[in-house]
Short mmCIF file of C-alpha atoms and ligand atoms in Angstrom, two decimals:
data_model
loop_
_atom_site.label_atom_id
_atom_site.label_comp_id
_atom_site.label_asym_id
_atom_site.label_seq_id
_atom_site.Cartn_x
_atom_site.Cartn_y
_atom_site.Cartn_z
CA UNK A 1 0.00 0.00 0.00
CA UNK A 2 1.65 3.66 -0.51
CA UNK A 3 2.07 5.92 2.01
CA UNK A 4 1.09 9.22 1.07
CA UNK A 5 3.67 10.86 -0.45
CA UNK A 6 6.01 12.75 2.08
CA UNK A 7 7.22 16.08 1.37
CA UNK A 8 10.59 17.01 2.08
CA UNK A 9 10.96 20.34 2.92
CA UNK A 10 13.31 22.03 5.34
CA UNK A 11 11.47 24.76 5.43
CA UNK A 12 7.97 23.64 6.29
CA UNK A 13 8.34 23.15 10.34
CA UNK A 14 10.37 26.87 10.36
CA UNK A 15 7.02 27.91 8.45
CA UNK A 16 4.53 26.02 10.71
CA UNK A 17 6.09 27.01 13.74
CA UNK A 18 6.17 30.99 12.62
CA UNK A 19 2.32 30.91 11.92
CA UNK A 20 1.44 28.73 14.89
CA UNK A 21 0.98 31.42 17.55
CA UNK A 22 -1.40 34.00 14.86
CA UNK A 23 -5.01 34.74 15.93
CA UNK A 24 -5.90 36.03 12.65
CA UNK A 25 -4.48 34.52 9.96
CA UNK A 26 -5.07 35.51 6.40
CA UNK A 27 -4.92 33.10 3.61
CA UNK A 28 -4.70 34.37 0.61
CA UNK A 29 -4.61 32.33 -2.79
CA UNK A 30 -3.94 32.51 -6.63
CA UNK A 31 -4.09 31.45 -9.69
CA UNK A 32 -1.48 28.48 -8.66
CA UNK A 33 -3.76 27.10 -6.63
CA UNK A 34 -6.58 26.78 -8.81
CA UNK A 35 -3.79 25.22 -11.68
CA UNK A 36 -3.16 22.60 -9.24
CA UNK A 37 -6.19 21.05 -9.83
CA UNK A 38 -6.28 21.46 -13.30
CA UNK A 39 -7.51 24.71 -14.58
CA UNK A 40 -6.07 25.89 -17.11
CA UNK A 41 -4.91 29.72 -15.73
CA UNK A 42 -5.40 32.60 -17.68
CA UNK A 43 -2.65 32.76 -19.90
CA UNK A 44 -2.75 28.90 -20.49
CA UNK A 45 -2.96 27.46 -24.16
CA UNK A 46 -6.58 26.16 -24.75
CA UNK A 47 -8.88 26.18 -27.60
CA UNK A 48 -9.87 29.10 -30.06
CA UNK A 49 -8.90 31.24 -26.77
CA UNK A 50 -5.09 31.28 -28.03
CA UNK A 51 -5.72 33.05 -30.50
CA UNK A 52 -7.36 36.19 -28.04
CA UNK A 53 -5.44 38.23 -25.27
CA UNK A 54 -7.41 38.04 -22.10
CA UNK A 55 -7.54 41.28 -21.51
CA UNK A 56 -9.77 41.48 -25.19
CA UNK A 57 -11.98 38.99 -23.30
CA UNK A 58 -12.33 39.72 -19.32
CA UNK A 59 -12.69 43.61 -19.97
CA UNK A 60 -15.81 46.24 -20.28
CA UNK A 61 -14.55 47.01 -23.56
CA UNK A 62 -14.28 43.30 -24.84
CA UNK A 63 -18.28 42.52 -23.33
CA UNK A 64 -19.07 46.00 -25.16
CA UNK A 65 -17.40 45.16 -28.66
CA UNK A 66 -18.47 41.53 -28.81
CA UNK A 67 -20.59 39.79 -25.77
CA UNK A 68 -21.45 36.86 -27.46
CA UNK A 69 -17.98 35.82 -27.62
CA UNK A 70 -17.04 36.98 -23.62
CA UNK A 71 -19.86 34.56 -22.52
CA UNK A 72 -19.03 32.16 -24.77
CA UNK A 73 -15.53 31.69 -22.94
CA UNK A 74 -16.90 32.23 -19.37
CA UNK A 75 -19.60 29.24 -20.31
CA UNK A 76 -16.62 27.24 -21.26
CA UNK A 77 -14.91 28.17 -18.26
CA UNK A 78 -17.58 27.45 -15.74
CA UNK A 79 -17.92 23.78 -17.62
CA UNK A 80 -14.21 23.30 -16.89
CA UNK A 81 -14.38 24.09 -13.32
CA UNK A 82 -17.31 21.80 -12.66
CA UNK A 83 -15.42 19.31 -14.23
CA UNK A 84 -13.09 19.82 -11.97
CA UNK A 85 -12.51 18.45 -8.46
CA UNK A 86 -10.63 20.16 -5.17
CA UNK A 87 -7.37 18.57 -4.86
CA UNK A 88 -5.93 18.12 -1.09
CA UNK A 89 -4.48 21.33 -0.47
CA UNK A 90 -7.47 23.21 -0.87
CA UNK A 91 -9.21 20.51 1.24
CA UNK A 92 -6.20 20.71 3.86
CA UNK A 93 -7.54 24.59 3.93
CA UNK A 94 -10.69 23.47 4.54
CA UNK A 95 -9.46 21.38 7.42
CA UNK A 96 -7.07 24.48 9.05
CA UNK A 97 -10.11 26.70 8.68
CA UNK A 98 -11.75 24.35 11.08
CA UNK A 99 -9.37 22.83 13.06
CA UNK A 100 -6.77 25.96 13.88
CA UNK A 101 -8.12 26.48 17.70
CA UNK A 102 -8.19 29.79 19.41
CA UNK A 103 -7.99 31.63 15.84
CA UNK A 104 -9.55 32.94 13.14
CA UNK A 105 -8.49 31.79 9.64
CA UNK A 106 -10.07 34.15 6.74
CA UNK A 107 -9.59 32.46 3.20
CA UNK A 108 -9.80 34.67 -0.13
CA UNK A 109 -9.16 34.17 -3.18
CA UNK A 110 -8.18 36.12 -6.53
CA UNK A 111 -9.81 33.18 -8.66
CA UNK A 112 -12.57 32.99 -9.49
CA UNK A 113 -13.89 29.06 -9.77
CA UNK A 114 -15.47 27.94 -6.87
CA UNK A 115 -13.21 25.01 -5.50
CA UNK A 116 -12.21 26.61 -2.13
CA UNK A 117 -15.89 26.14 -1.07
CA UNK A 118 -16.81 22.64 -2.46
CA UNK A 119 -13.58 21.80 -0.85
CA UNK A 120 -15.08 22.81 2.38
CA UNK A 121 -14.46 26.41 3.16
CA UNK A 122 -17.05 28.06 4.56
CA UNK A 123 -16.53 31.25 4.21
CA UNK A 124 -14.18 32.54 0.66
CA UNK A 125 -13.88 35.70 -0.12
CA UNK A 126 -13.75 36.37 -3.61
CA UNK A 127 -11.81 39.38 -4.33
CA UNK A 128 -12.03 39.21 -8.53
CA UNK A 129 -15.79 37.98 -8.06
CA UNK A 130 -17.51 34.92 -9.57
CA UNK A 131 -17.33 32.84 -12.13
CA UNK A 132 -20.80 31.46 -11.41
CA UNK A 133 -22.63 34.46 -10.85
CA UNK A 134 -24.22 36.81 -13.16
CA UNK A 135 -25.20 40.31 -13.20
CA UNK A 136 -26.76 43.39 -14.56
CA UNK A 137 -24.18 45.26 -17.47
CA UNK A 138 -26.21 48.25 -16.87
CA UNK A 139 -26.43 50.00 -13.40
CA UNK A 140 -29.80 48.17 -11.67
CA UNK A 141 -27.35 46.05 -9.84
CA UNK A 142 -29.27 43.16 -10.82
CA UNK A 143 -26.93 39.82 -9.50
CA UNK A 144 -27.83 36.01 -9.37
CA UNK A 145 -25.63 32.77 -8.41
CA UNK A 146 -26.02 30.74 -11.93
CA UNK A 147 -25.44 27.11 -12.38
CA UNK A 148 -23.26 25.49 -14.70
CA UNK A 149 -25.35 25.90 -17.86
CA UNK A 150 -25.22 29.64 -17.93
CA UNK A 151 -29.45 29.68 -19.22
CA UNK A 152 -29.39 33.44 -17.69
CA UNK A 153 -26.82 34.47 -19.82
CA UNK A 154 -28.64 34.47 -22.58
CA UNK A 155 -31.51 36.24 -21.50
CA UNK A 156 -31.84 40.50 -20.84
CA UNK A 157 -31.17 41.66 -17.02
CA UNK A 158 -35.09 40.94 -15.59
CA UNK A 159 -34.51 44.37 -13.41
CA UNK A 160 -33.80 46.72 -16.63
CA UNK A 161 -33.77 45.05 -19.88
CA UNK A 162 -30.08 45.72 -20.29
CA UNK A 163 -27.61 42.63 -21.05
CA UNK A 164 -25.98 40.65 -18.41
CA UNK A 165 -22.58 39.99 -17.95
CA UNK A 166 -20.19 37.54 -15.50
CA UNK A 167 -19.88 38.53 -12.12
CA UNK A 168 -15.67 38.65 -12.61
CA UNK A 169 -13.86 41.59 -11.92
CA UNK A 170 -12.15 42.38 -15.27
CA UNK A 171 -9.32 44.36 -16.10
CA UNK A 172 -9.58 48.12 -15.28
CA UNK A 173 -12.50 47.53 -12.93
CA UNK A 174 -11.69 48.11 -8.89
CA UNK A 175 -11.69 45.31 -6.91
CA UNK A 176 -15.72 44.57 -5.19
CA UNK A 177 -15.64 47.04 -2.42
CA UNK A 178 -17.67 44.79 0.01
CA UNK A 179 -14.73 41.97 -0.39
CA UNK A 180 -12.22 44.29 0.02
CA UNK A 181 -13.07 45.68 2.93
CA UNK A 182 -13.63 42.29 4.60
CA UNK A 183 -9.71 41.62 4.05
CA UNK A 184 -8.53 44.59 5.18
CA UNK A 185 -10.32 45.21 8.45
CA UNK A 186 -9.77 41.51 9.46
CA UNK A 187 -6.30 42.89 10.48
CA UNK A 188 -4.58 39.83 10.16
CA UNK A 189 -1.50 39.05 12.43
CA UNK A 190 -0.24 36.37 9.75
CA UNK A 191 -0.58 35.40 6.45
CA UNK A 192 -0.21 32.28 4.35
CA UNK A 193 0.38 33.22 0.62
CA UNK A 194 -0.38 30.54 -2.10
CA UNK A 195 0.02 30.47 -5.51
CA UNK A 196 -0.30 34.11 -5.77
CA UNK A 197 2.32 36.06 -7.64
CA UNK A 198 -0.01 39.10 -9.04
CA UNK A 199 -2.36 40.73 -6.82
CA UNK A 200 -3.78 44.00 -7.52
CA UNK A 201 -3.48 47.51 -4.80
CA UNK A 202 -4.37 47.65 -1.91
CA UNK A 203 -4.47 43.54 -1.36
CA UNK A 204 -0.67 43.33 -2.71
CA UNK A 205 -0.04 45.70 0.09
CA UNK A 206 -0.91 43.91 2.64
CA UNK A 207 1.90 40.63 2.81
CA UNK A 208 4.25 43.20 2.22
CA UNK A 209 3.41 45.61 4.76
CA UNK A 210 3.09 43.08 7.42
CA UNK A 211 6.58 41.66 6.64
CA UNK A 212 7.34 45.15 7.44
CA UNK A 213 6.02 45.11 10.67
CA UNK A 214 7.82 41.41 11.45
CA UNK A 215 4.07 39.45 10.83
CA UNK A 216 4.89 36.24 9.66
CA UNK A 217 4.42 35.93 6.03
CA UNK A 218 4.63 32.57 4.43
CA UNK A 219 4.66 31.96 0.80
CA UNK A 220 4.09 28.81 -1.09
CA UNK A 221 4.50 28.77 -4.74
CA UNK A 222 6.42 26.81 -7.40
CA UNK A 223 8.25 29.42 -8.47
CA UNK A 224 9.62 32.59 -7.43
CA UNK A 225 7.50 35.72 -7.00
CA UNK A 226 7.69 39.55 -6.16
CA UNK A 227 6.55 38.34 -2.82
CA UNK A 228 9.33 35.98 -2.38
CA UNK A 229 11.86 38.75 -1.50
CA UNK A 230 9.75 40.12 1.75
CA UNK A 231 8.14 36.47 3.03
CA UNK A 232 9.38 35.32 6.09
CA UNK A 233 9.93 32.06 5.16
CA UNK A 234 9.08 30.63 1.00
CA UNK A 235 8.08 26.92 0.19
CA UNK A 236 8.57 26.12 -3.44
CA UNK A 237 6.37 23.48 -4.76
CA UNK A 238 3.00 22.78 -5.37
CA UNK A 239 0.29 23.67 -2.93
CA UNK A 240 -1.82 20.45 -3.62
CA UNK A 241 1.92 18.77 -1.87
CA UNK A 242 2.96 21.45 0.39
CA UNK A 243 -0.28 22.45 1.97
CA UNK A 244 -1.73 19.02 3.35
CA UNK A 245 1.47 18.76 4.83
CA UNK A 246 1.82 22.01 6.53
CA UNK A 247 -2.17 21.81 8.03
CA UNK A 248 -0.67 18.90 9.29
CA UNK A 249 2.02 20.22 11.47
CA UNK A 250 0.02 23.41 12.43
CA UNK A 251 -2.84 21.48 13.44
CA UNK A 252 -0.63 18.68 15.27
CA UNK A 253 -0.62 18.61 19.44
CA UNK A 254 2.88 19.78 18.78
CA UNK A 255 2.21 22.81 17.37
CA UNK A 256 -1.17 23.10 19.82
CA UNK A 257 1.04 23.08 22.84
CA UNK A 258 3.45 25.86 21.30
CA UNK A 259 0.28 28.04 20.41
CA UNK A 260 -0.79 27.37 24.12
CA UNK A 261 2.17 28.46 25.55
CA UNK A 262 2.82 31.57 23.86
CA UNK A 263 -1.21 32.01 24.80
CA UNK A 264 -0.70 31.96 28.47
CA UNK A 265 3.25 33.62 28.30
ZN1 ZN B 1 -30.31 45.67 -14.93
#
């Protein structure tokens, strides 16, 4: 029978034992992530989509020149990501969202498929919005969830006759104020960055500024990123690996005991 596959890391009990004693600790993951369990990111090859930029596709200006063609994409998309299942790092978030005692854990996300939750989060907040939700082009802020066969998409906002368009946050839009706000008035006293090498101002502020102010920062990623330079400590690999692995040790009586005694010292 095989063992599940151990990671080797030298780094991973340095990292464990650094975000063992937070209270309020901020996860915050990327496009990476998501790629782990196979979704293609952004800029991946796939279909007649090589042959546009994104930003021709997942931008007011792309919906306005040719909307047929932006939905047609996002339907595609949202098949993919039901197709797809959670793989055991975003469950292992699940699991240290539950199981990391006397704290708070507050998972968002830049992407915008909805594994983090059918993994088991309860709470995700979706900083770039939804890719299964749909909502008013116009200004009625008409919004609905939408299942996977995207039937509302092809039908006029019911609030104003206007078209709808996906609930993403495309280029040049700000970020969903609501979402935003949650994450920055959580005031997190640690943060565990995955898969993330390109957020957008204020968030990519925020692991940079608490580095600043000696926070533990803790990056995984499988390659080098502009965040790599102020994390307190870096894991490269893959999160699916490195993450089940370091739940483990921050959820172990180990670990437990430490957060305990810095607790009562
Ligand atoms: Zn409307």
């Amino acid at each position: 029978m095989d063992a599940l596959p151990a990671v080797k890391h030298d780094a991973l009990t340095p990292a464990a034992e650094r975000l063992a004693p937070c209270r309020r600790l901020l996860v915050l993951t990327g496009a990476g992530a998501s790629a782990d369990a196979g979704i293609p990111t952004f800029r991946g090859p796939g279909g007649v989509w090589r042959s546009h930029r994104p930003e021709d596709l997942a931008s007011p200006e792309g919906f306005a020149r040719n909307p047929e063609l932006v939905w047609e994409w996002y339907r595609e998309r949202r098949v993919q990501v039901a197709r797809a299942q959670p793989h055991p790092g975003q469950r292992a978030l699940a699991l240290l969202a539950r199981h990391f005692p006397a704290a708070e854990v507050l998972v968002a996300t830049t992407n915008e498929d909805d594994l983090l939750e059918r993994a088991g989060v309860a709470e995700v907040v979706h900083l770039h919005g939804s890719l299964f939700a749909t909502r008013c082009a116009g200004a009625c802020g008409w919004e609905q969830a939408e299942d996977r066969d995207s039937e509302r998409s092809r039908r006029p906002c019911p609030g104003c006759g206007a078209a709808v368009r996906p609930g993403s946050t495309w280029y040049g839009e700000p970020l969903p104020e609501a979402e935003l706000e949650r994450v920055l008035s959580f005031r997190a006293d640690g943060c565990l960055l995955i898969g993330s090498s390109v957020l957008v101002a204020p968030v990519s502020n925020i692991p940079a500024e608490m580095a600043l102010a000696g926070l533990p920062v803790v990056e995984v990623n499988c390659a080098e990123t502009p965040f790599t330079s102020v994390a307190t400590v870096s894991l490269r690999g893959p999160a699916r690996d490195i993450l089940p692995a370091l739940v483990d040790l921050l959820t172990s009586p180990t670990v437990r005991d430490q957060r305990r005694r810095t607790a009562e010292g």
